[in-house]
Coordinates of C-alpha atoms and ligand atoms in Angstrom, one line a residue:
Chain A
X1 CA 48.9 86.1 69.8
X2 CA 51.9 88.2 70.3
X3 CA 51.2 89.9 67.0
X4 CA 47.8 90.9 68.3
X5 CA 49.3 92.4 71.4
X6 CA 52.0 94.3 69.4
X7 CA 49.3 95.6 67.1
X8 CA 47.2 96.9 70.0
X9 CA 50.2 98.4 71.7
X10 CA 51.3 100.3 68.6
X11 CA 47.8 101.4 68.0
X12 CA 47.6 102.9 71.5
X13 CA 50.9 104.6 71.0
X14 CA 49.7 106.1 67.7
X15 CA 46.4 107.2 69.2
X16 CA 48.2 109.0 72.0
X17 CA 51.2 110.3 70.1
X18 CA 51.6 113.5 72.1
X19 CA 51.5 112.0 75.6
X20 CA 53.7 109.1 74.4
X21 CA 56.3 111.5 73.1
X22 CA 56.3 113.5 76.3
X23 CA 56.7 110.4 78.3
X24 CA 59.6 109.1 76.2
X25 CA 61.4 112.5 76.3
X26 CA 61.0 112.7 80.0
X27 CA 62.4 109.2 80.5
X28 CA 65.2 110.0 78.1
X29 CA 66.1 113.1 80.1
X30 CA 66.1 111.2 83.3
X31 CA 68.2 108.5 81.8
X32 CA 70.5 111.2 80.4
X33 CA 71.1 112.8 83.8
X34 CA 71.7 109.5 85.6
X35 CA 73.9 108.1 82.9
X36 CA 76.0 111.2 82.6
X37 CA 76.8 110.7 86.3
X38 CA 77.7 107.2 85.5
X39 CA 79.9 108.3 82.7
X40 CA 81.6 111.0 84.7
X41 CA 82.2 108.5 87.5
X42 CA 83.6 105.8 85.3
X43 CA 86.1 108.2 83.7
X44 CA 87.2 110.1 86.8
X45 CA 87.5 106.8 88.6
X46 CA 89.8 105.4 86.0
X47 CA 91.9 108.5 85.9
X48 CA 92.3 108.4 89.7
X49 CA 93.5 104.9 89.7
X50 CA 96.1 105.5 87.0
X51 CA 97.4 108.5 89.0
X52 CA 97.4 106.4 92.1
X53 CA 99.7 103.9 90.6
X54 CA 102.5 106.5 90.8
X55 CA 101.9 107.2 94.4
X56 CA 104.5 106.4 97.0
X57 CA 104.5 106.2 100.7
X58 CA 107.3 108.0 102.5
X59 CA 108.1 106.9 106.0
X60 CA 110.1 109.4 108.0
X61 CA 112.3 107.7 110.6
X62 CA 112.9 108.9 114.1
X63 CA 116.0 111.1 114.4
X64 CA 117.8 108.7 116.8
X65 CA 117.5 105.6 114.5
X66 CA 120.7 103.7 114.4
X67 CA 122.1 102.1 111.3
X68 CA 121.4 98.6 112.6
X69 CA 117.8 99.5 113.4
X70 CA 117.4 101.0 109.9
X71 CA 118.7 97.8 108.3
X72 CA 116.4 95.7 110.4
X73 CA 113.4 97.9 109.5
X74 CA 114.2 97.6 105.8
X75 CA 114.2 93.8 106.3
X76 CA 110.8 94.0 107.9
X77 CA 109.4 96.2 105.2
X78 CA 110.5 93.9 102.4
X79 CA 108.5 91.1 104.0
X80 CA 105.2 93.0 103.5
X81 CA 103.6 91.5 100.4
X82 CA 101.9 94.6 99.2
X83 CA 105.2 96.5 98.9
X84 CA 106.8 96.5 95.5
X85 CA 110.0 98.6 95.8
X86 CA 111.8 100.1 98.8
X87 CA 114.3 102.9 98.6
X88 CA 116.3 104.2 101.5
X89 CA 116.9 108.0 101.4
X90 CA 119.5 109.1 104.0
X91 CA 119.0 112.5 105.4
X92 CA 122.0 113.9 103.6
X93 CA 120.6 112.9 100.3
X94 CA 117.2 114.4 101.3
X95 CA 118.9 117.7 102.1
X96 CA 120.8 117.7 98.9
X97 CA 117.6 117.1 97.1
X98 CA 116.0 119.9 98.9
X99 CA 118.8 122.2 98.1
X100 CA 118.6 121.3 94.5
X101 CA 114.9 122.1 94.5
X102 CA 115.4 125.4 96.3
X103 CA 118.3 126.6 94.2
X104 CA 117.0 130.1 93.9
X105 CA 116.1 130.5 97.6
X106 CA 119.5 129.0 98.7
X107 CA 119.9 131.8 101.2
X108 CA 117.1 130.3 103.3
X109 CA 119.2 127.2 103.8
X110 CA 122.6 128.6 104.2
X111 CA 122.2 129.3 107.8
X112 CA 121.1 125.8 108.6
X113 CA 123.1 124.2 111.3
X114 CA 123.4 120.5 110.7
X115 CA 120.6 118.6 108.9
X116 CA 117.0 119.0 110.2
X117 CA 115.7 116.4 107.9
X118 CA 115.2 112.8 109.0
X119 CA 116.2 109.6 107.2
X120 CA 113.3 108.2 105.2
X121 CA 112.1 105.2 103.2
X122 CA 110.3 105.6 99.9
X123 CA 107.9 102.7 99.4
X124 CA 106.0 102.0 96.2
X125 CA 102.9 99.8 96.7
X126 CA 102.5 96.9 94.3
X127 CA 100.4 98.3 91.5
X128 CA 96.9 97.0 91.8
X129 CA 93.4 98.2 90.9
X130 CA 94.0 101.5 92.6
X131 CA 92.3 101.4 95.9
X132 CA 92.5 104.1 98.5
X133 CA 91.7 101.9 101.4
X134 CA 94.6 99.5 100.6
X135 CA 96.9 102.5 100.4
X136 CA 95.7 103.8 103.7
X137 CA 96.0 100.4 105.4
X138 CA 99.5 100.0 104.1
X139 CA 100.5 103.5 105.3
X140 CA 99.1 103.0 108.8
X141 CA 100.8 99.6 109.0
X142 CA 104.1 101.3 108.2
X143 CA 103.4 104.0 110.7
X144 CA 102.9 101.5 113.4
X145 CA 106.6 100.6 113.5
X146 CA 108.4 102.1 116.4
X147 CA 111.1 103.5 114.3
X148 CA 108.7 105.5 112.1
X149 CA 108.0 109.0 113.2
X150 CA 105.5 109.8 110.5
X151 CA 104.3 108.7 107.1
X152 CA 103.2 110.8 104.1
X153 CA 101.5 109.4 101.1
X154 CA 99.8 110.6 98.1
X155 CA 99.3 114.2 97.4
X156 CA 96.6 115.5 99.6
X157 CA 94.7 117.0 96.7
X158 CA 94.4 113.7 95.1
X159 CA 92.8 112.3 98.1
X160 CA 90.5 115.2 98.3
X161 CA 89.4 114.6 94.7
X162 CA 88.8 111.0 95.5
X163 CA 86.6 112.0 98.3
X164 CA 84.7 114.4 96.1
X165 CA 84.3 111.7 93.5
X166 CA 82.9 109.4 96.2
X167 CA 80.4 112.1 97.2
X168 CA 79.6 112.5 93.5
X169 CA 78.9 108.8 93.3
X170 CA 76.5 108.9 96.2
X171 CA 74.8 111.9 94.7
X172 CA 74.5 109.9 91.5
X173 CA 72.9 107.0 93.3
X174 CA 70.4 109.4 95.0
X175 CA 69.6 111.2 91.8
X176 CA 69.3 107.8 90.0
X177 CA 66.8 106.7 92.6
X178 CA 64.8 109.9 92.3
X179 CA 64.6 109.7 88.6
X180 CA 63.8 106.0 88.7
X181 CA 60.8 106.7 90.9
X182 CA 59.8 109.7 88.7
X183 CA 60.1 107.5 85.6
X184 CA 57.8 104.9 87.1
X185 CA 55.2 107.5 87.9
X186 CA 55.4 109.1 84.6
X187 CA 54.8 105.8 82.8
X188 CA 52.1 104.9 85.3
X189 CA 50.4 108.1 84.5
X190 CA 50.6 107.7 80.8
X191 CA 49.3 104.2 80.9
X192 CA 46.5 105.3 83.2
X193 CA 45.4 107.9 80.6
X194 CA 45.5 105.2 77.9
X195 CA 43.5 102.9 80.1
X196 CA 40.8 105.5 80.7
X197 CA 40.6 106.3 77.1
X198 CA 40.0 102.6 76.5
X199 CA 37.7 102.0 79.4
X200 CA 34.7 101.1 77.3
X201 CA 36.7 98.9 75.1
X202 CA 38.1 97.0 78.0
X203 CA 34.6 96.6 79.4
X204 CA 33.5 95.1 76.1
X205 CA 36.4 92.8 76.0
X206 CA 35.5 91.5 79.4
X207 CA 31.9 90.8 78.2
X208 CA 33.1 88.7 75.3
X209 CA 35.3 86.6 77.5
X210 CA 38.7 88.2 77.4
X211 CA 40.8 87.2 80.4
X212 CA 42.9 89.8 82.3
X213 CA 46.1 88.6 80.8
X214 CA 44.8 89.2 77.3
X215 CA 43.6 92.7 78.2
X216 CA 46.8 93.6 80.1
X217 CA 49.5 92.3 77.8
X218 CA 49.4 95.2 75.3
X219 CA 49.7 97.7 78.1
X220 CA 52.8 96.0 79.5
X221 CA 54.2 95.9 76.0
X222 CA 53.5 99.7 75.8
X223 CA 55.3 100.2 79.1
X224 CA 58.3 98.2 77.9
X225 CA 58.3 100.2 74.6
X226 CA 58.1 103.6 76.4
X227 CA 60.8 102.6 78.8
X228 CA 63.0 101.1 76.1
X229 CA 62.7 104.1 73.7
X230 CA 63.3 106.5 76.6
X231 CA 66.3 104.7 77.8
X232 CA 67.8 104.3 74.3
X233 CA 67.1 108.0 73.6
X234 CA 68.9 109.0 76.8
X235 CA 71.9 106.9 76.0
X236 CA 72.0 108.2 72.4
X237 CA 71.9 111.9 73.6
X238 CA 74.6 111.2 76.1
X239 CA 76.7 109.6 73.4
X240 CA 76.2 112.6 71.1
X241 CA 77.2 115.0 73.9
X242 CA 80.2 112.9 74.7
X243 CA 81.4 112.8 71.1
X244 CA 81.0 116.6 70.8
X245 CA 82.9 117.3 74.0
X246 CA 85.7 114.9 73.2
X247 CA 86.0 116.3 69.7
X248 CA 86.5 119.7 71.3
X249 CA 89.0 118.4 73.8
X250 CA 91.0 116.7 71.1
X251 CA 91.9 120.2 69.8
X252 CA 93.3 121.3 73.1
X253 CA 96.4 120.1 75.0
X254 CA 94.6 118.5 77.9
X255 CA 93.5 115.5 75.8
X256 CA 97.0 114.1 75.8
X257 CA 97.0 113.6 79.6
X258 CA 93.5 112.3 80.2
X259 CA 92.1 109.2 78.6
X260 CA 88.3 109.3 78.2
X261 CA 86.0 106.5 77.2
X262 CA 82.3 106.1 76.8
X263 CA 80.2 103.7 78.8
X264 CA 80.8 100.1 77.8
X265 CA 78.1 98.4 75.6
X266 CA 77.0 96.1 78.5
X267 CA 76.5 99.2 80.7
X268 CA 74.5 100.9 78.0
X269 CA 72.4 97.8 77.6
X270 CA 71.8 97.6 81.3
X271 CA 70.6 101.2 81.3
X272 CA 68.1 100.5 78.5
X273 CA 67.0 97.3 80.3
X274 CA 66.6 99.2 83.6
X275 CA 64.5 101.8 81.9
X276 CA 62.3 99.1 80.3
X277 CA 61.9 97.7 83.8
X278 CA 60.8 101.1 84.9
X279 CA 58.2 101.2 82.1
X280 CA 57.0 97.7 83.0
X281 CA 56.6 98.6 86.7
X282 CA 54.8 101.9 86.0
X283 CA 52.4 99.9 83.9
X284 CA 52.0 97.3 86.6
X285 CA 51.0 100.1 89.1
X286 CA 48.3 101.7 87.0
X287 CA 46.9 98.3 85.9
X288 CA 46.6 97.2 89.4
X289 CA 44.8 100.3 90.4
X290 CA 42.6 100.2 87.3
X291 CA 41.5 96.6 87.6
X292 CA 40.6 97.1 91.2
X293 CA 37.7 99.3 90.3
Chain B
X1 CA -0.4 74.0 84.1
X2 CA 3.0 72.8 85.4
X3 CA 2.5 69.5 83.5
X4 CA 1.7 71.3 80.3
X5 CA 4.8 73.3 80.5
X6 CA 6.9 70.2 80.9
X7 CA 5.1 68.6 78.0
X8 CA 5.9 71.6 75.9
X9 CA 9.5 71.5 76.8
X10 CA 9.7 68.0 75.6
X11 CA 8.1 68.9 72.3
X12 CA 10.4 71.8 72.1
X13 CA 13.7 70.2 72.6
X14 CA 14.5 69.2 69.1
X15 CA 16.4 66.3 67.8
X16 CA 19.5 68.3 67.3
X17 CA 20.1 68.5 71.1
X18 CA 20.8 64.8 71.3
X19 CA 23.4 64.9 68.6
X20 CA 24.9 67.9 70.2
X21 CA 25.4 66.1 73.4
X22 CA 26.8 63.0 71.9
X23 CA 29.3 65.1 70.0
X24 CA 30.3 66.6 73.3
X25 CA 30.8 63.3 74.8
X26 CA 32.9 62.1 71.9
X27 CA 34.9 65.3 72.3
X28 CA 35.4 64.6 76.0
X29 CA 36.5 61.0 75.6
X30 CA 39.0 62.1 73.0
X31 CA 40.5 64.5 75.4
X32 CA 40.9 61.8 78.0
X33 CA 42.7 59.6 75.5
X34 CA 45.0 62.3 74.5
X35 CA 45.8 63.3 78.0
X36 CA 48.7 61.0 78.8
X37 CA 50.5 61.9 75.6
X38 CA 50.3 65.6 76.4
X39 CA 52.5 67.5 78.7
X40 CA 50.8 68.8 81.8
X41 CA 51.2 72.3 80.5
X42 CA 49.6 71.5 77.2
X43 CA 46.8 69.8 78.9
X44 CA 46.2 72.8 81.0
X45 CA 46.0 74.9 78.0
X46 CA 43.8 72.6 76.0
X47 CA 40.6 74.3 75.0
X48 CA 38.6 71.2 75.7
X49 CA 39.5 71.3 79.3
X50 CA 38.8 75.0 79.5
X51 CA 35.3 74.4 78.3
X52 CA 34.8 71.7 80.9
X53 CA 35.8 73.0 84.2
X54 CA 35.2 69.8 86.1
X55 CA 36.1 71.3 89.4
X56 CA 33.1 73.6 89.4
X57 CA 30.7 71.3 87.7
X58 CA 27.8 70.0 89.7
X59 CA 26.4 66.6 88.8
X60 CA 23.1 67.0 87.1
X61 CA 20.6 64.2 87.7
X62 CA 18.6 65.4 84.7
X63 CA 21.4 65.0 82.3
X64 CA 22.8 67.9 80.3
X65 CA 19.4 69.2 79.1
X66 CA 19.2 71.9 81.7
X67 CA 21.4 74.7 80.6
X68 CA 20.3 77.4 83.1
X69 CA 19.1 76.8 86.6
X70 CA 18.2 79.5 89.1
X71 CA 17.4 78.6 92.7
X72 CA 15.6 81.3 94.8
X73 CA 17.7 84.0 93.3
X74 CA 17.6 87.4 95.0
X75 CA 19.3 90.6 93.7
X76 CA 19.2 93.9 95.3
X77 CA 21.1 97.1 94.5
X78 CA 21.5 98.7 97.9
X79 CA 18.0 98.9 99.3
X80 CA 16.4 98.4 95.9
X81 CA 15.1 94.9 95.3
X82 CA 15.6 94.1 91.6
X83 CA 14.8 90.4 91.7
X84 CA 13.0 88.5 94.4
X85 CA 13.2 84.8 95.0
X86 CA 13.4 83.8 91.4
X87 CA 13.6 80.2 90.4
X88 CA 13.9 79.1 86.8
X89 CA 15.0 76.2 84.7
X90 CA 15.8 76.6 81.1
X91 CA 16.5 73.7 78.8
X92 CA 19.1 73.3 76.2
X93 CA 18.0 75.0 72.9
X94 CA 14.9 76.7 74.4
X95 CA 13.8 80.1 73.0
X96 CA 12.8 82.2 75.9
X97 CA 11.4 85.7 76.0
X98 CA 11.7 87.7 79.2
X99 CA 9.1 90.5 79.3
X100 CA 7.6 92.9 81.9
X101 CA 7.3 96.5 82.5
X102 CA 10.2 98.9 82.8
X103 CA 12.1 98.2 86.0
X104 CA 10.8 94.7 86.3
X105 CA 14.3 93.2 86.4
X106 CA 14.7 91.9 82.9
X107 CA 18.2 93.4 82.3
X108 CA 19.2 92.4 85.9
X109 CA 18.2 88.8 85.2
X110 CA 20.5 88.7 82.1
X111 CA 23.3 90.4 84.0
X112 CA 23.2 87.8 86.7
X113 CA 23.4 85.0 84.0
X114 CA 26.7 86.3 82.5
X115 CA 27.9 87.4 86.0
X116 CA 27.9 91.0 85.1
X117 CA 26.6 91.3 88.6
X118 CA 26.8 88.8 91.5
X119 CA 23.7 87.4 93.0
X120 CA 22.7 88.7 96.4
X121 CA 21.2 85.3 97.4
X122 CA 20.3 82.0 95.9
X123 CA 22.2 80.1 93.2
X124 CA 22.7 80.1 89.5
X125 CA 24.1 77.1 87.6
X126 CA 24.9 77.6 83.9
X127 CA 25.9 74.6 81.9
X128 CA 27.2 73.0 85.1
X129 CA 29.1 76.0 86.4
X130 CA 27.9 77.3 89.7
X131 CA 28.3 81.1 89.3
X132 CA 28.5 81.7 93.0
X133 CA 31.4 79.3 93.4
X134 CA 33.6 80.2 90.4
X135 CA 36.5 82.6 91.2
X136 CA 36.7 85.8 89.2
X137 CA 39.5 84.4 87.2
X138 CA 37.1 81.9 85.6
X139 CA 34.5 84.4 84.6
X140 CA 36.0 84.6 81.1
X141 CA 35.4 80.9 80.8
X142 CA 31.7 81.4 81.6
X143 CA 31.5 84.3 79.1
X144 CA 32.9 82.2 76.3
X145 CA 29.8 80.0 76.7
X146 CA 27.6 83.0 76.3
X147 CA 27.0 85.4 73.5
X148 CA 25.6 88.7 74.5
X149 CA 23.7 91.2 72.4
X150 CA 22.9 94.7 73.7
X151 CA 20.4 97.3 72.7
X152 CA 23.3 99.8 72.1
X153 CA 25.4 97.2 70.2
X154 CA 28.5 97.8 72.3
X155 CA 30.9 97.5 69.4
X156 CA 34.4 98.8 69.8
X157 CA 34.3 102.0 67.7
X158 CA 38.0 102.0 67.1
X159 CA 38.1 98.5 65.6
X160 CA 36.9 97.4 62.2
X161 CA 33.9 95.1 61.8
X162 CA 36.2 92.2 61.3
X163 CA 38.3 92.9 64.3
X164 CA 35.3 93.4 66.5
X165 CA 34.1 89.9 65.7
X166 CA 37.6 88.4 65.7
X167 CA 38.2 89.7 69.2
X168 CA 36.1 86.9 70.7
X169 CA 38.2 84.2 69.2
X170 CA 41.5 86.0 69.8
X171 CA 40.5 86.3 73.5
X172 CA 39.8 82.6 73.5
X173 CA 43.3 82.0 72.2
X174 CA 42.3 80.6 68.8
X175 CA 44.6 80.3 65.8
X176 CA 44.8 83.1 63.2
X177 CA 43.8 80.7 60.4
X178 CA 40.7 79.6 62.2
X179 CA 39.8 83.1 63.2
X180 CA 40.0 84.3 59.6
X181 CA 37.8 81.5 58.4
X182 CA 35.2 81.7 61.1
X183 CA 34.8 85.4 61.3
X184 CA 34.3 85.7 57.6
X185 CA 31.8 82.9 57.5
X186 CA 29.7 84.4 60.4
X187 CA 29.8 87.8 58.8
X188 CA 28.6 86.3 55.6
X189 CA 25.6 84.8 57.4
X190 CA 24.6 88.2 58.9
X191 CA 25.2 89.8 55.5
X192 CA 28.1 92.0 56.4
X193 CA 30.8 90.2 54.5
X194 CA 31.4 93.2 52.3
X195 CA 31.9 95.6 55.2
X196 CA 34.8 93.8 56.9
X197 CA 37.0 96.9 57.1
X198 CA 34.3 99.4 58.0
X199 CA 34.3 101.1 61.3
X200 CA 31.2 100.7 63.4
X201 CA 30.2 104.4 63.5
X202 CA 30.0 104.4 59.7
X203 CA 27.3 101.7 59.8
X204 CA 23.6 102.0 60.3
X205 CA 22.1 100.8 63.6
X206 CA 20.7 97.7 61.9
X207 CA 24.1 96.9 60.4
X208 CA 25.9 97.5 63.7
X209 CA 23.4 95.1 65.4
X210 CA 24.1 92.5 62.8
X211 CA 27.8 92.7 63.5
X212 CA 27.0 92.4 67.2
X213 CA 25.0 89.3 66.5
X214 CA 27.9 87.9 64.6
X215 CA 30.2 88.7 67.5
X216 CA 27.8 87.0 69.9
X217 CA 27.7 83.7 67.9
X218 CA 31.2 83.5 66.5
X219 CA 32.5 81.5 69.5
X220 CA 29.7 78.9 69.2
X221 CA 28.1 79.8 72.5
X222 CA 25.8 77.5 74.4
X223 CA 23.6 80.5 75.3
X224 CA 22.7 83.7 73.5
X225 CA 21.5 86.5 75.8
X226 CA 19.9 89.6 74.1
X227 CA 18.8 92.6 76.0
X228 CA 16.3 94.6 73.9
X229 CA 18.2 93.7 70.8
X230 CA 15.8 95.4 68.4
X231 CA 14.5 98.2 70.5
X232 CA 16.5 100.9 68.8
X233 CA 16.1 99.6 65.2
X234 CA 13.6 100.3 62.5
X235 CA 11.1 97.5 61.9
X236 CA 12.8 96.1 58.9
X237 CA 16.3 95.9 60.6
X238 CA 14.6 94.6 63.7
X239 CA 13.1 91.8 61.7
X240 CA 16.4 90.9 60.1
X241 CA 18.2 90.9 63.4
X242 CA 15.5 88.8 65.0
X243 CA 15.5 86.3 62.2
X244 CA 19.3 86.0 62.6
X245 CA 18.9 85.2 66.2
X246 CA 16.3 82.6 65.3
X247 CA 18.7 81.1 62.8
X248 CA 21.4 80.6 65.4
X249 CA 18.8 79.2 67.7
X250 CA 18.1 76.6 65.1
X251 CA 21.8 75.6 65.1
X252 CA 21.5 74.6 68.7
X253 CA 21.9 77.7 71.0
X254 CA 19.7 78.4 73.9
X255 CA 18.3 81.9 73.5
X256 CA 17.0 84.4 76.1
X257 CA 15.7 87.7 74.8
X258 CA 14.6 90.5 77.1
X259 CA 12.1 92.7 75.3
X260 CA 9.1 94.9 75.5
X261 CA 8.1 93.8 72.0
X262 CA 5.4 91.2 72.7
X263 CA 4.5 91.2 69.0
X264 CA 7.9 89.8 68.1
X265 CA 7.5 87.2 70.9
X266 CA 4.1 86.3 69.6
X267 CA 5.3 85.9 66.1
X268 CA 8.2 83.6 67.0
X269 CA 6.5 81.3 69.4
X270 CA 8.6 80.0 72.3
X271 CA 8.5 80.4 76.0
X272 CA 7.4 83.6 77.7
X273 CA 8.6 84.6 81.1
X274 CA 7.0 87.7 82.5
X275 CA 8.5 89.6 85.4
X276 CA 6.9 92.2 87.6
X277 CA 8.8 94.1 90.3
X278 CA 11.4 91.5 90.3
X279 CA 9.1 88.6 90.7
X280 CA 8.1 85.9 88.3
X281 CA 4.6 86.7 87.3
X282 CA 4.0 84.3 84.6
X283 CA 5.8 81.5 82.8
X284 CA 4.0 80.1 79.8
X285 CA 4.5 79.0 76.3
X286 CA 3.3 81.1 73.3
X287 CA 1.3 78.2 72.0
X288 CA -0.8 78.4 75.2
X289 CA -1.9 81.9 74.6
Ligands
ATP1 N1 23.2 99.3 88.9 C1 22.1 99.5 89.5 N2 22.1 100.2 90.6 C2 20.9 100.5 91.3 N3 19.8 100.1 90.9 C3 19.7 99.4 89.7 C4 20.8 99.1 89.0 N4 20.5 98.3 87.9 C5 19.1 98.2 88.0 N5 18.7 98.8 89.1 C6 17.3 98.8 89.5 O1 16.8 97.5 89.5 C7 15.5 97.5 88.9 C8 15.4 96.5 87.8 O2 16.2 97.1 86.8 P1 16.4 96.5 85.3 O3 17.3 97.3 84.5 O4 16.7 95.0 85.5 O5 14.9 96.6 84.7 P2 14.4 96.3 83.3 O6 13.3 95.3 83.5 O7 15.5 95.9 82.4 O8 13.8 97.7 82.8 P3 13.8 98.2 81.3 O9 12.7 97.6 80.6 O10 13.5 99.7 81.5 O11 15.1 98.0 80.7 C9 15.1 98.9 88.6 O12 14.3 99.4 89.6 C10 16.4 99.6 88.5 O13 16.3 100.9 89.0
MG2 MG1 16.5 96.7 80.8

């Protein structure tokens, strides 16, 4: 039985080579666009979380903090479970550091009277699957202590990139949805054309006692094949593009600092399966419409 | 008159009908024996049950001899009355010609029988299935009891002769081995065994119609319906096709042929139903004329 269905499906694809090809290519391009978003997001996300591991929160203390208060504060901090390492930086040391950093503009600091810098704590969060929210929560918790004047964490640009990536991810979802719908309609349209070219044949099948399932199965199979080939095609093109780009990068310096990887096999498989589902659904739509009249 | 027709029917229901029925009964009791051993799913799929949709079967006080019964059937297309209050009973293994002038409703009558069109009023019962009561999903089951032959053959032009005939059995879910055997044997009977791989457009009209006959009979239908089967054929091809239909009638099928060709009807003998403007004008037997 299955053999008959496959035979009929392949026959249809052969008889409609051009439109089939156009459909597969269109699906492949859609998949390519959506999956390149996924690839970009996967890599940038990984990069961000490795960078984040090195981020520290700096808590600036109020100028009038006494030594006892500072000791008590350190005690409190060490009880927060998310905190890995605490380092107290007295204002003198901070000034010395600053002077070291501004060796060449020392004149700017020579006229300083006293030390304008506050005492501070440098806190490293326990390294975990880099999570901005956690970082923020921790920072605001530290800030809520009376003794703390202000906190500073992460480099601002890093956070901005994270926000952009987030935006990118949303755009990816939106685009994915658009292309998914487009894919469904493209397949629906193709199957509809095939259906109309087989109208007479389907009528005859009905007359000799073919049930709907028997008539429909090859078309569903075609939908799955179109979706599957399109999806696989998209992933393969993306892979080729990825390999070319990484090969180019490998020749430059940058590659040493960033670590890129392609979408994992399960993700690739899901993309192909999703695109098969798109094919199936497109077929469902046009069959439903066709069998109604 | 009425009495004579009845008498004729008796004469014309040959011995083979009895054996056919008892075979059926044996088949049925076998199913029942098998039932407890089968899973529910398997039982549902069993062909035997498919052929006997008990749910839609009406009890028949006259036994299984009546294959087609029409009660006060009306059919109109919009305002156009195609059939008016038509009642008919057709026995197992009868050979019936439906004649009448163009537009009399011959094709419409056949269409109603295979439920190509729904009735507008009245009731049709085919081999125990009430056509008004079966859901659309079961129409394929009805059509597997009926082999249909059209004036324009209605072969699938993109399929080979073999595949055209095999389609019937494939749609009925038969096994490949059986399909191979059966299709070949039927195509041998109609004399097309050496054109298995030919495409229908490459065949002559007469050859195409022989393939269509093979397709109509390959599923062992209870009823063969033919709408002007020989109208577009040369006399020689027409004769061959007609004789083939007669041959399958002798094997037990009930046959209805809509035709203008009274000569063919006369030659063959059998029952003659004449329609005019959608009404039954005359219902006689050839031997009465
Ligand atoms: N689908 C349809 N829509 C509207 N009217 C129809 C339709 N089919 C048949 N009719 C009308 O019903 C009447 C009976 O038609 P039918 O085809 O049954 O006649 P017929 O006896 O087969 O004629 P012919 O000998 O020319 O084949 C005709 O008047 C025809 O115009
Ligand atoms: Mg007609």
